[in-house]
Rosetta silent file (secondary structure, phi, psi, omega in degrees, C-alpha in Angstrom):
SEQUENCE: FICVSQNTKDDFIKYYNISEDRVFVIPHGHEHLKDVVNYNISNNKMFNKPFILYVGGRMRYKNFKILLEAYSKIEEIRNNYNIICYGGEKVSKEELNFFKNFGVEKNIIKIDGNDALLKSLYKNSKLLVSTSLYEGFGLTILEAISFECPVLANDINVYKDIYKDLI
SCORE:     score description
SCORE:     0.000 S_00000001
   1 L     0.000  141.169  175.012  106.000   85.069   66.849 S_00000001
   2 E  -110.036  129.537  176.159  106.477   86.067   70.495 S_00000001
   3 E  -115.742  158.851 -176.500  104.422   88.837   72.126 S_00000001
   4 L   -92.924   -6.047  178.234  104.881   90.305   75.656 S_00000001
   5 L  -162.378  167.739  178.918  101.130   90.161   76.448 S_00000001
   6 H   -64.934  -38.910  179.296   97.751   88.952   75.323 S_00000001
   7 H   -57.256  -49.438  179.122   96.960   92.521   74.398 S_00000001
   8 H   -59.668  -44.638  179.852  100.056   92.723   72.101 S_00000001
   9 H   -58.925  -48.349  178.916   99.166   89.285   70.618 S_00000001
  10 H   -59.811  -38.749 -179.733   95.633   90.457   69.797 S_00000001
  11 H   -69.251  -43.332 -176.162   96.929   93.663   68.154 S_00000001
  12 H   -61.596  -45.641 -177.843   99.617   91.723   66.254 S_00000001
  13 H   -66.540  -41.485  178.333   97.100   89.218   64.863 S_00000001
  14 H   -61.988  -50.337 -174.890   94.659   91.998   64.003 S_00000001
  15 H   -82.140  -18.926 -174.137   97.040   94.304   62.210 S_00000001
  16 H  -115.791    1.643  175.283   99.269   91.761   60.504 S_00000001
  17 L    51.922   46.532  179.354   96.562   89.134   59.769 S_00000001
  18 L   -94.326  136.342 -179.918   98.748   86.366   61.344 S_00000001
  19 L   -60.000  137.737  179.624   97.251   83.039   62.228 S_00000001
  20 H   -55.319  -38.174 -177.163   96.669   82.744   66.034 S_00000001
  21 H   -70.420   -8.300  178.537   98.479   79.496   66.315 S_00000001
  22 H  -102.112    7.974 -177.914  101.734   81.080   65.245 S_00000001
  23 L  -122.930  131.221 -176.355  101.773   83.668   68.012 S_00000001
  24 E  -128.045  149.420  179.976  102.734   82.971   71.629 S_00000001
  25 E  -102.968  121.270  169.458  102.712   85.223   74.768 S_00000001
  26 L  -127.572  107.518 -177.705  105.880   85.277   76.917 S_00000001
  27 L   -71.585  159.691  176.543  105.720   88.199   79.455 S_00000001
  28 L   -69.046  162.305  173.882  108.623   90.291   80.437 S_00000001
  29 L  -110.070  172.297  175.100  110.461   89.687   83.735 S_00000001
  30 L  -117.467    3.917 -168.780  111.698   92.187   86.361 S_00000001
  31 H   -67.104  -12.002 -177.200  114.788   90.353   87.527 S_00000001
  32 H   -64.019  -19.177  175.535  117.080   92.910   85.658 S_00000001
  33 H  -101.627   -3.950 -171.870  116.866   95.137   88.790 S_00000001
  34 L   -61.567  -53.557 -173.607  117.043   92.400   91.469 S_00000001
  35 L   -90.867    3.893  179.551  120.833   92.452   91.914 S_00000001
  36 L   -69.997  129.920  177.050  121.353   96.144   91.167 S_00000001
  37 L   -66.570  137.341  174.467  122.907   98.004   94.178 S_00000001
  38 L   -62.982  138.754  165.685  120.648  100.604   95.646 S_00000001
  39 L   -84.483  126.478 -178.777  121.465  104.294   95.085 S_00000001
  40 L   -77.919  105.875  179.102  121.414  106.179   98.315 S_00000001
  41 L   -92.820   -3.605 -170.999  118.866  109.029   97.921 S_00000001
  42 L   -65.754  -27.611 -174.680  118.641  109.877  101.617 S_00000001
  43 L   -97.818    0.991 -176.684  121.252  112.651  101.617 S_00000001
  44 L   -93.073  124.530 -178.904  119.982  114.234   98.360 S_00000001
  45 H   -60.771  -23.162  178.206  117.800  117.358   98.950 S_00000001
  46 H   -57.836  -27.389 -173.128  115.768  116.548   95.847 S_00000001
  47 H  -114.896   28.936 -178.367  114.175  113.702   97.801 S_00000001
  48 L   -80.789   -3.788 -179.532  113.561  115.427  101.176 S_00000001
  49 L  -120.844  139.143  172.809  109.742  115.334  100.546 S_00000001
  50 L   -53.154  150.109 -174.469  107.733  112.174  100.024 S_00000001
  51 E  -137.685  151.854  167.009  107.089  111.567   96.322 S_00000001
  52 E   -96.226  139.126 -172.300  104.806  110.020   93.791 S_00000001
  53 E  -107.246  136.991  168.446  106.803  108.296   90.968 S_00000001
  54 E  -128.711  125.366 -175.074  106.058  108.484   87.250 S_00000001
  55 E  -115.455  129.469  172.581  108.373  106.528   85.000 S_00000001
  56 L   102.144 -163.008 -178.185  108.854  107.034   81.295 S_00000001
  57 L   -65.272  153.686 -177.498  107.438  109.167   78.468 S_00000001
  58 L  -121.777   -0.556 -176.333  104.654  111.684   79.194 S_00000001
  59 L   -91.020  164.751  177.556  103.425  112.560   75.787 S_00000001
  60 H    44.970 -119.012 -168.359  100.305  111.460   73.707 S_00000001
  61 H   -68.336  -10.186  175.233   98.871  108.211   74.883 S_00000001
  62 H   -69.388  -18.818  162.559  100.839  108.251   78.195 S_00000001
  63 L    64.211   30.176 -179.822   98.143  110.642   79.359 S_00000001
  64 H   -59.588  -31.119 -175.847  100.508  112.355   81.948 S_00000001
  65 H   -68.270  -24.089  173.380   98.467  115.496   82.013 S_00000001
  66 H   -64.602  -34.501  178.025   95.618  113.720   83.783 S_00000001
  67 H   -67.566  -44.315  179.185   97.917  113.075   86.731 S_00000001
  68 H   -63.256  -40.032  172.579   98.843  116.726   86.892 S_00000001
  69 H   -54.728  -51.909  179.752   95.235  117.809   86.724 S_00000001
  70 H   -64.589  -44.639 -174.654   94.246  115.557   89.620 S_00000001
  71 H   -64.898  -35.333 -176.959   97.376  116.380   91.650 S_00000001
  72 H   -70.282  -28.665 -174.960   96.859  120.122   91.177 S_00000001
  73 H   -85.469  -17.113 -177.167   93.309  119.863   92.605 S_00000001
  74 L  -111.859   98.039 -169.094   94.070  118.158   95.885 S_00000001
  75 H   -58.643  -43.162 -177.515   95.902  120.612   98.073 S_00000001
  76 H   -59.383  -38.112 -178.130   96.839  118.103  100.836 S_00000001
  77 H   -77.241  -43.778 -178.042   98.648  115.907   98.341 S_00000001
  78 H   -62.544  -32.524  176.522  100.218  118.803   96.477 S_00000001
  79 H   -75.377  -25.648 -175.855  101.516  120.220   99.756 S_00000001
  80 H  -110.131   -6.251 -179.133  102.936  116.951  101.030 S_00000001
  81 L  -136.873  143.616  170.600  104.191  115.123   97.975 S_00000001
  82 E   -97.791  169.808  174.015  106.275  115.981   94.929 S_00000001
  83 E  -118.562  121.555  177.738  106.017  114.120   91.646 S_00000001
  84 E   -96.073  122.447  175.508  109.267  112.613   90.401 S_00000001
  85 E  -104.087  111.474 -177.793  109.302  111.979   86.631 S_00000001
  86 E  -104.595  128.771  177.477  112.014  109.512   85.895 S_00000001
  87 L    74.837 -163.361 -176.550  113.232  109.123   82.303 S_00000001
  88 L    71.915 -173.657 -170.491  111.231  110.068   79.202 S_00000001
  89 L   -75.072  167.076  176.613  111.746  113.104   77.145 S_00000001
  90 L   -65.170  158.974 -178.250  113.088  116.436   78.358 S_00000001
  91 L   -75.150  121.511 -179.583  110.528  118.852   79.794 S_00000001
  92 L   -83.275  169.043  178.952  109.358  121.043   76.827 S_00000001
  93 H   -67.304  -36.449 -179.854  108.410  124.720   77.086 S_00000001
  94 H   -68.485  -36.390  174.908  104.748  123.755   76.434 S_00000001
  95 H   -66.668  -46.704  176.195  104.939  121.189   79.284 S_00000001
  96 H   -60.215  -42.146  171.283  106.549  123.720   81.660 S_00000001
  97 H   -56.213  -41.121  177.018  103.742  126.178   80.791 S_00000001
  98 H   -60.303  -43.763  178.060  101.313  123.467   81.611 S_00000001
  99 H   -61.531  -45.625  177.801  102.935  122.925   85.028 S_00000001
 100 H   -56.385  -44.381 -173.575  102.841  126.707   85.644 S_00000001
 101 H   -66.187  -31.791  177.244   99.137  126.995   84.683 S_00000001
 102 L   -93.241    1.590  175.538   98.358  124.382   87.361 S_00000001
 103 L    69.778   27.227 -177.319  100.680  125.883   89.870 S_00000001
 104 L  -119.038   14.344 -171.606  102.802  122.706   90.310 S_00000001
 105 L   -66.916  -20.580  175.695  106.044  123.685   88.630 S_00000001
 106 L   -84.783  -14.038 -179.994  107.890  123.589   91.953 S_00000001
 107 L   -98.472   -4.928 -178.732  106.509  120.105   92.699 S_00000001
 108 E  -101.563  122.872  178.720  107.624  118.333   89.515 S_00000001
 109 E  -122.844  118.807 -173.988  111.068  117.011   89.492 S_00000001
 110 E  -100.454  126.675  176.139  112.380  115.541   86.189 S_00000001
 111 E  -140.471  154.683  170.045  115.475  113.223   86.526 S_00000001
 112 L  -120.358  162.991  172.849  117.280  110.641   84.517 S_00000001
 113 L   179.144 -158.334 -178.916  119.646  108.016   85.762 S_00000001
 114 L  -104.232 -173.478 -175.034  120.599  104.394   85.850 S_00000001
 115 H   -66.419  -33.625 -179.658  119.019  101.204   87.170 S_00000001
 116 H   -63.396  -44.747  175.842  120.388  101.788   90.676 S_00000001
 117 H   -63.033  -42.888  179.652  118.604  105.167   90.939 S_00000001
 118 H   -62.338  -38.158  176.322  115.457  103.687   89.482 S_00000001
 119 H   -64.411  -43.289 -179.678  115.427  100.820   91.944 S_00000001
 120 H   -64.831  -35.845  178.523  115.910  103.299   94.829 S_00000001
 121 H   -66.357  -41.961  175.380  113.037  105.434   93.488 S_00000001
 122 H   -58.972  -42.028 -175.071  110.723  102.385   93.395 S_00000001
 123 H   -74.877  -23.264 -177.598  111.780  101.426   96.943 S_00000001
 124 H  -111.916   -0.347  175.866  111.234  104.968   98.419 S_00000001
 125 L   -76.339  145.789  176.855  108.252  106.106   96.444 S_00000001
 126 L   -81.730  -21.508 -172.673  104.857  106.364   98.151 S_00000001
 127 E  -168.435  135.641  167.148  103.113  105.489   94.869 S_00000001
 128 E  -102.131  132.587  178.900  103.862  104.717   91.232 S_00000001
 129 E  -117.885  132.698  173.406  101.251  106.111   88.895 S_00000001
 130 E  -121.169  106.005 -177.131  100.656  104.888   85.352 S_00000001
 131 L   -99.047   10.715 -178.825   98.061  107.017   83.487 S_00000001
 132 L   -50.481  132.808  173.126   98.736  105.299   80.073 S_00000001
 133 L   -81.028  -21.021 -179.002   95.781  104.912   77.746 S_00000001
 134 L  -157.774  134.319  174.223   97.511  102.036   76.013 S_00000001
 135 L  -137.144  153.724  171.892  100.419   99.698   76.703 S_00000001
 136 L   -83.428  -34.120  178.979  101.814   96.609   75.192 S_00000001
 137 L  -138.014  -66.338  179.308  102.935   95.368   78.627 S_00000001
 138 L   101.698   54.566 -175.066  103.590   97.948   81.263 S_00000001
 139 H   -59.612  -34.936 -178.747  106.940   96.929   82.726 S_00000001
 140 H   -56.013  -38.186  177.429  107.098   99.809   85.193 S_00000001
 141 H   -63.867  -47.475 -179.142  104.141   98.294   87.086 S_00000001
 142 H   -59.883  -46.632 -177.820  105.916   94.887   87.319 S_00000001
 143 H   -63.451  -45.548  178.575  109.078   96.587   88.509 S_00000001
 144 H   -58.921  -47.039 -176.324  107.233   98.655   91.129 S_00000001
 145 H   -63.060  -32.971 -177.215  105.308   95.704   92.432 S_00000001
 146 H   -68.658  -21.176  178.835  108.609   93.665   92.753 S_00000001
 147 L  -110.282   21.195  173.759  109.886   96.345   95.148 S_00000001
 148 L    57.604   32.802  170.627  106.517   96.567   97.083 S_00000001
 149 L   -86.453  124.868  178.246  105.779  100.042   95.697 S_00000001
 150 L   -61.008  146.082 -177.703  102.041  100.681   95.665 S_00000001
 151 E  -127.162  137.136  163.417  100.666  101.276   92.104 S_00000001
 152 E  -115.028  114.328 -173.923   97.834  103.316   90.786 S_00000001
 153 E  -128.883  155.147  175.614   97.183  102.528   87.151 S_00000001
 154 L   -59.000  153.888 -177.087   94.688  103.324   84.419 S_00000001
 155 L   -90.027   79.921  178.685   92.003  100.750   83.839 S_00000001
 156 L  -119.403  156.174 -173.067   93.218   99.361   80.507 S_00000001
 157 H   -55.047  -40.075  179.147   93.046   95.869   79.191 S_00000001
 158 H   -59.707  -40.597  179.549   96.711   94.978   79.344 S_00000001
 159 H   -66.373  -40.109 -177.966   96.896   95.847   82.950 S_00000001
 160 H   -72.764  -25.574  177.848   93.815   93.805   83.779 S_00000001
 161 H   -74.657  -58.368 -174.915   95.254   90.863   81.802 S_00000001
 162 H   -69.145  -39.533 -171.291   98.782   90.882   83.203 S_00000001
 163 L  -107.352   12.516 -174.195   97.926   91.983   86.786 S_00000001
 164 L   -51.016  -31.156 -177.522   94.576   90.339   87.125 S_00000001
 165 L   -79.501  -10.440 -172.410   95.724   88.325   90.205 S_00000001
 166 L  -108.385   -8.960 -175.700   96.845   91.467   91.968 S_00000001
 167 L  -105.073    0.000    0.000   93.770   93.699   91.472 S_00000001
């Protein structure tokens, strides 16, 4: 069996009672974005303010609400940076109400797109934030690092394992 991280291997062995010598770790790569042509975001009004990037789902263990809570409390950051949410589910009514309760509904931009747009977001973002409480790998961090995008990530085992030489 092949797993993407030591964390996933440990979970696999634990939950499926598989012998450790039958399970190997082969991490993901990030090369799939390397040759993608950049999407030009410089003329798009949506990106006229510096932004913090959040990629992927925002519900349950992804812990997105903690980012909003912290963001809403620091006026200097809120006034000078938007949060771009790339991918993931559509914004629900509950989530929109949460944005409004924190007074950040005008600062949150939800977009979807292709690999060219994602690559440009990594390259132009001031920071990628990953608030996840659990991941099997955390590909978005690897992608961000490959484009020299600073990363702020939750202190979870898989990140400490995979990115130990970078922290």
